[in-house]
Amino acid sequence: MRRLQSDRFDLIVIGGGITGAGISLDAASRGLRVALLEKSDFASGTSSKSTKLIHGGLRYLENLHLALTYEACVERQLLLRLAPHLVEPFPFLIPNYRGFLQKQKLSAGLWLYDLMASLQGVTFHRALSRDEVIRFAPLIERNRLSGGFIYYDCKTDDSRLTLEVIKCGARYGALPINYVEVVEILRERRLATGVKAVDRLTGEIFEVGARSIASATGAWTDAVHKLDDSQAKPMIRPSKGAHLVLPREKLRLETAVLVPSATEDGRFIFAVPWYGEVLLGTTDTDYTGSLDNIPVTNEDVAYLIAATNRLFPEAKITTEDVISSFAGVRPLIDSPGASTTRISREHSTFESPSGVIFVAGGKLTTYRRMAQEVTDRIISRLGLKEAKRCSTERILLSGVELGETADRLRAQAIEDCKAQGLEEDVALSLLTSFGKDYQAILKIIDEDRNLSRRIIGGLPHIRAEVVYACRFELAAKVEDILRRRTRLALLAGNRLARAIEDTAELMGKELDWDRNQIKSEANVYKETVGMLQTADRRG
Ligand SMILES: Cc1cc2nc3c(=O)[nH]c(=O)nc-3n(C[C@H](O)[C@H](O)[C@H](O)COP(=O)(O)OP(=O)(O)OC[C@H]3O[C@@H](n4cnc5c(N)ncnc54)[C@H](O)[C@@H]3O)c2cc1C
């Protein structure tokens, strides 16, 4: 915090979601002095609430958004190389019913999709017989089922990806700070020269000077634009997307499945096996409520369950089965008259008269490309002729290389963890979350063997991760750990309650909380997050 107040930066990035994270890494790796300011926790906005796909977006082909699909396919292949521990290729099943989908149209779309992936090691789609579809999804509706297709995309953990990009930026010298809200854009002779900010943990107000400012505030873009120009017109059309987490054994899926919505809106919902359960989403509706607390309504739940039960009638899903739910807001660039489903997912950048660069829209998948565009613009604005060219297409996020090296690292991690008494699922979970830095977790266990215990029995996260998150990932609240450093809040169901106090105790030791604060931090999570949000309906 002292460095934030005393240094003068080349660039302040406002917003610690995936877009801001990407910009801070790109700019820092080109030699700029960067501060990244996030008003809440990193990835607490949309970047922890996506469907967690690193994908070209097959659906966008239907709307003929060819450039977006192509760009996203290229980025997907790149991310597979840059973060193979976090980006996992996965099969996606599209069932075909007689009289429902046009098989030829779908097949043509899938060929185009494969070609757009630039043939870079992608497994091509293929047609499936009826029996094969049933083998992949035994509970699927069989009436009129004629076969289907399988194609390949990738899945990830969005908040972990954001954190890994932020930490990678910090290794290049960027200064990321969470719980610091920008409340004013400072100006001299009409040009932006820095920001006034509030430390939301202490209430302290201070100024930070910089030669340039980038806003990567997603759905909050209009609010930050107003800080810069009180006359600014709104440009974001927030569209809410809700998800449910369901027990995997209820759906018995071997692949992800595209589930047609049960209403006649023509949408598809993804059912994606994720961390041992199934992630189901999403809805797509206009949203005008608070961006800081986005509810999952009964209608959202009913819409998602109806689609699931129509495709998997034997599963007989009810609200009782819902382990957790969450909703995020797409920062779509408004296009008057269009439905939210048809508005382009492409991003938009613009510069305000005071010189602040705004970027919004886009996808998790394309964050690196957006970051490159913004950083190029900042470098040219500042006239930094000596700045390096973008190299993020070569920067491994957590030191893990694809292919044989990744396989060797996997075997090594299992062996190292075994030596510490950790089981294989824990080793693999540590590798997924931290890449090569799993070693840092093992060092923490050396300090105290008790830290090797699981936070919740049956789930692979261990107590040393809480300590690591406080030391190296700026976790400041119980929620930061349970929702974004780990995904226990989404996966643990009614077992979560047991983890809250233990997490607060461990954080208290690291962050010097007294007994009162430990108790109140646990209560804040239980009361504010655990009870008010439907996200923890079983938690
Ligand atoms: C339901 C849904 C599903 C999606 N699924 C996918 C998917 O599967 N694959 C994919 O590629 N994309 C997906 N997306 C899109 C993707 O998630 C978003 O494009 C991406 O996460 C946006 O990231 P961001 O950093 O721009 O915004 P955010 O993650 O929202 O980050 C903006 C940050 O700015 C901070 N902020 C705001 N105001 C201030 C201030 N004054 N001072 C400091 N900080 C501030 C906020 O707290 C927030 O953390 C999905 C989106 C939604 C809504």
PDB file of C-alpha atoms and ligand atoms in Angstrom, residues 14-19 37-39 44-47 49-53 55 180-182 216-218 220 224 241 243 282 328-330 361-365, ligand 1:
ATOM      1  CA  ILE A  14      -8.970  -0.095 -12.708  1.00  0.00           C
ATOM      2  CA  GLY A  15     -10.683  -3.477 -12.274  1.00  0.00           C
ATOM      3  CA  GLY A  16      -9.193  -6.799 -11.179  1.00  0.00           C
ATOM      4  CA  GLY A  17     -11.217  -9.171 -13.363  1.00  0.00           C
ATOM      5  CA  ILE A  18      -9.653 -11.156 -16.189  1.00  0.00           C
ATOM      6  CA  THR A  19      -9.442  -8.109 -18.487  1.00  0.00           C
ATOM      7  CA  LEU A  37      -6.738  -1.570  -8.385  1.00  0.00           C
ATOM      8  CA  GLU A  38      -9.752  -3.738  -7.586  1.00  0.00           C
ATOM      9  CA  LYS A  39     -12.593  -2.406  -5.437  1.00  0.00           C
ATOM     10  CA  SER A  44     -15.267 -11.038  -7.742  1.00  0.00           C
ATOM     11  CA  GLY A  45     -17.136  -9.554 -10.725  1.00  0.00           C
ATOM     12  CA  THR A  46     -18.083 -11.533 -13.806  1.00  0.00           C
ATOM     13  CA  SER A  47     -14.718 -13.275 -13.919  1.00  0.00           C
ATOM     14  CA  LYS A  49     -19.255 -16.242 -12.547  1.00  0.00           C
ATOM     15  CA  SER A  50     -18.845 -17.406 -16.126  1.00  0.00           C
ATOM     16  CA  THR A  51     -19.667 -20.827 -17.583  1.00  0.00           C
ATOM     17  CA  LYS A  52     -15.911 -21.472 -17.326  1.00  0.00           C
ATOM     18  CA  LEU A  53     -15.395 -22.361 -20.960  1.00  0.00           C
ATOM     19  CA  HIS A  55     -14.124 -21.689 -26.266  1.00  0.00           C
ATOM     20  CA  VAL A 180      -9.159  -0.448  -3.227  1.00  0.00           C
ATOM     21  CA  GLU A 181     -11.928   1.426  -5.009  1.00  0.00           C
ATOM     22  CA  VAL A 182     -11.304   4.233  -7.461  1.00  0.00           C
ATOM     23  CA  ALA A 216     -11.390  -2.672 -17.292  1.00  0.00           C
ATOM     24  CA  THR A 217     -14.449  -2.562 -15.095  1.00  0.00           C
ATOM     25  CA  GLY A 218     -16.815  -4.741 -17.119  1.00  0.00           C
ATOM     26  CA  TRP A 220     -19.310  -1.204 -13.963  1.00  0.00           C
ATOM     27  CA  VAL A 224     -16.409   4.596 -13.919  1.00  0.00           C
ATOM     28  CA  GLY A 241     -26.522 -15.267 -16.689  1.00  0.00           C
ATOM     29  CA  HIS A 243     -25.852 -21.089 -13.238  1.00  0.00           C
ATOM     30  CA  THR A 282     -26.825 -20.146 -18.396  1.00  0.00           C
ATOM     31  CA  GLY A 328     -22.915 -12.965 -13.341  1.00  0.00           C
ATOM     32  CA  VAL A 329     -23.532 -10.046 -15.627  1.00  0.00           C
ATOM     33  CA  ARG A 330     -22.285  -9.848 -19.211  1.00  0.00           C
ATOM     34  CA  GLY A 361     -17.352  -6.618 -23.477  1.00  0.00           C
ATOM     35  CA  GLY A 362     -15.467  -9.592 -24.856  1.00  0.00           C
ATOM     36  CA  LYS A 363     -14.967 -12.967 -23.260  1.00  0.00           C
ATOM     37  CA  LEU A 364     -12.833 -14.698 -20.707  1.00  0.00           C
ATOM     38  CA  THR A 365     -11.299 -16.588 -23.631  1.00  0.00           C
TER      39      THR A 365
HETATM   40  C1  LIG B   1     -23.148 -15.868 -17.276  1.00  0.00           C
HETATM   41  C2  LIG B   1     -21.871 -15.646 -18.028  1.00  0.00           C
HETATM   42  C3  LIG B   1     -21.210 -16.715 -18.595  1.00  0.00           C
HETATM   43  C4  LIG B   1     -20.029 -16.506 -19.302  1.00  0.00           C
HETATM   44  N1  LIG B   1     -19.367 -17.571 -19.781  1.00  0.00           N
HETATM   45  C5  LIG B   1     -18.213 -17.401 -20.450  1.00  0.00           C
HETATM   46  C6  LIG B   1     -17.480 -18.524 -20.887  1.00  0.00           C
HETATM   47  O1  LIG B   1     -17.840 -19.673 -20.626  1.00  0.00           O
HETATM   48  N2  LIG B   1     -16.345 -18.296 -21.588  1.00  0.00           N
HETATM   49  C7  LIG B   1     -15.904 -17.040 -21.875  1.00  0.00           C
HETATM   50  O2  LIG B   1     -14.886 -16.926 -22.549  1.00  0.00           O
HETATM   51  N3  LIG B   1     -16.552 -15.946 -21.414  1.00  0.00           N
HETATM   52  C8  LIG B   1     -17.682 -16.099 -20.701  1.00  0.00           C
HETATM   53  N4  LIG B   1     -18.353 -15.023 -20.208  1.00  0.00           N
HETATM   54  C9  LIG B   1     -17.782 -13.691 -20.394  1.00  0.00           C
HETATM   55  C10 LIG B   1     -16.681 -13.410 -19.376  1.00  0.00           C
HETATM   56  O3  LIG B   1     -16.975 -13.993 -18.142  1.00  0.00           O
HETATM   57  C11 LIG B   1     -16.516 -11.907 -19.201  1.00  0.00           C
HETATM   58  O4  LIG B   1     -16.353 -11.322 -20.465  1.00  0.00           O
HETATM   59  C12 LIG B   1     -15.303 -11.561 -18.364  1.00  0.00           C
HETATM   60  O5  LIG B   1     -15.283 -12.276 -17.152  1.00  0.00           O
HETATM   61  C13 LIG B   1     -15.318 -10.066 -18.073  1.00  0.00           C
HETATM   62  O6  LIG B   1     -14.169  -9.768 -17.338  1.00  0.00           O
HETATM   63  P1  LIG B   1     -13.839  -8.285 -16.942  1.00  0.00           P
HETATM   64  O7  LIG B   1     -12.526  -8.289 -16.262  1.00  0.00           O
HETATM   65  O8  LIG B   1     -13.981  -7.416 -18.129  1.00  0.00           O
HETATM   66  O9  LIG B   1     -15.011  -7.873 -15.942  1.00  0.00           O
HETATM   67  P2  LIG B   1     -15.189  -8.286 -14.416  1.00  0.00           P
HETATM   68  O10 LIG B   1     -14.714  -9.642 -14.141  1.00  0.00           O
HETATM   69  O11 LIG B   1     -16.589  -7.980 -14.032  1.00  0.00           O
HETATM   70  O12 LIG B   1     -14.195  -7.308 -13.665  1.00  0.00           O
HETATM   71  C14 LIG B   1     -14.455  -5.942 -13.494  1.00  0.00           C
HETATM   72  C15 LIG B   1     -13.928  -5.576 -12.121  1.00  0.00           C
HETATM   73  O13 LIG B   1     -13.900  -4.151 -11.978  1.00  0.00           O
HETATM   74  C16 LIG B   1     -14.056  -3.885 -10.594  1.00  0.00           C
HETATM   75  N5  LIG B   1     -14.414  -2.472 -10.423  1.00  0.00           N
HETATM   76  C17 LIG B   1     -15.558  -1.866 -10.815  1.00  0.00           C
HETATM   77  N6  LIG B   1     -15.540  -0.564 -10.475  1.00  0.00           N
HETATM   78  C18 LIG B   1     -14.348  -0.330  -9.857  1.00  0.00           C
HETATM   79  C19 LIG B   1     -13.751   0.818  -9.261  1.00  0.00           C
HETATM   80  N7  LIG B   1     -14.384   1.997  -9.227  1.00  0.00           N
HETATM   81  N8  LIG B   1     -12.523   0.694  -8.705  1.00  0.00           N
HETATM   82  C20 LIG B   1     -11.869  -0.498  -8.727  1.00  0.00           C
HETATM   83  N9  LIG B   1     -12.405  -1.623  -9.267  1.00  0.00           N
HETATM   84  C21 LIG B   1     -13.624  -1.542  -9.831  1.00  0.00           C
HETATM   85  C22 LIG B   1     -15.174  -4.849 -10.197  1.00  0.00           C
HETATM   86  O14 LIG B   1     -15.212  -5.059  -8.810  1.00  0.00           O
HETATM   87  C23 LIG B   1     -14.807  -6.099 -10.994  1.00  0.00           C
HETATM   88  O15 LIG B   1     -14.064  -7.033 -10.229  1.00  0.00           O
HETATM   89  C24 LIG B   1     -19.519 -15.197 -19.465  1.00  0.00           C
HETATM   90  C25 LIG B   1     -20.179 -14.120 -18.874  1.00  0.00           C
HETATM   91  C26 LIG B   1     -21.337 -14.349 -18.143  1.00  0.00           C
HETATM   92  C27 LIG B   1     -22.022 -13.213 -17.470  1.00  0.00           C
END
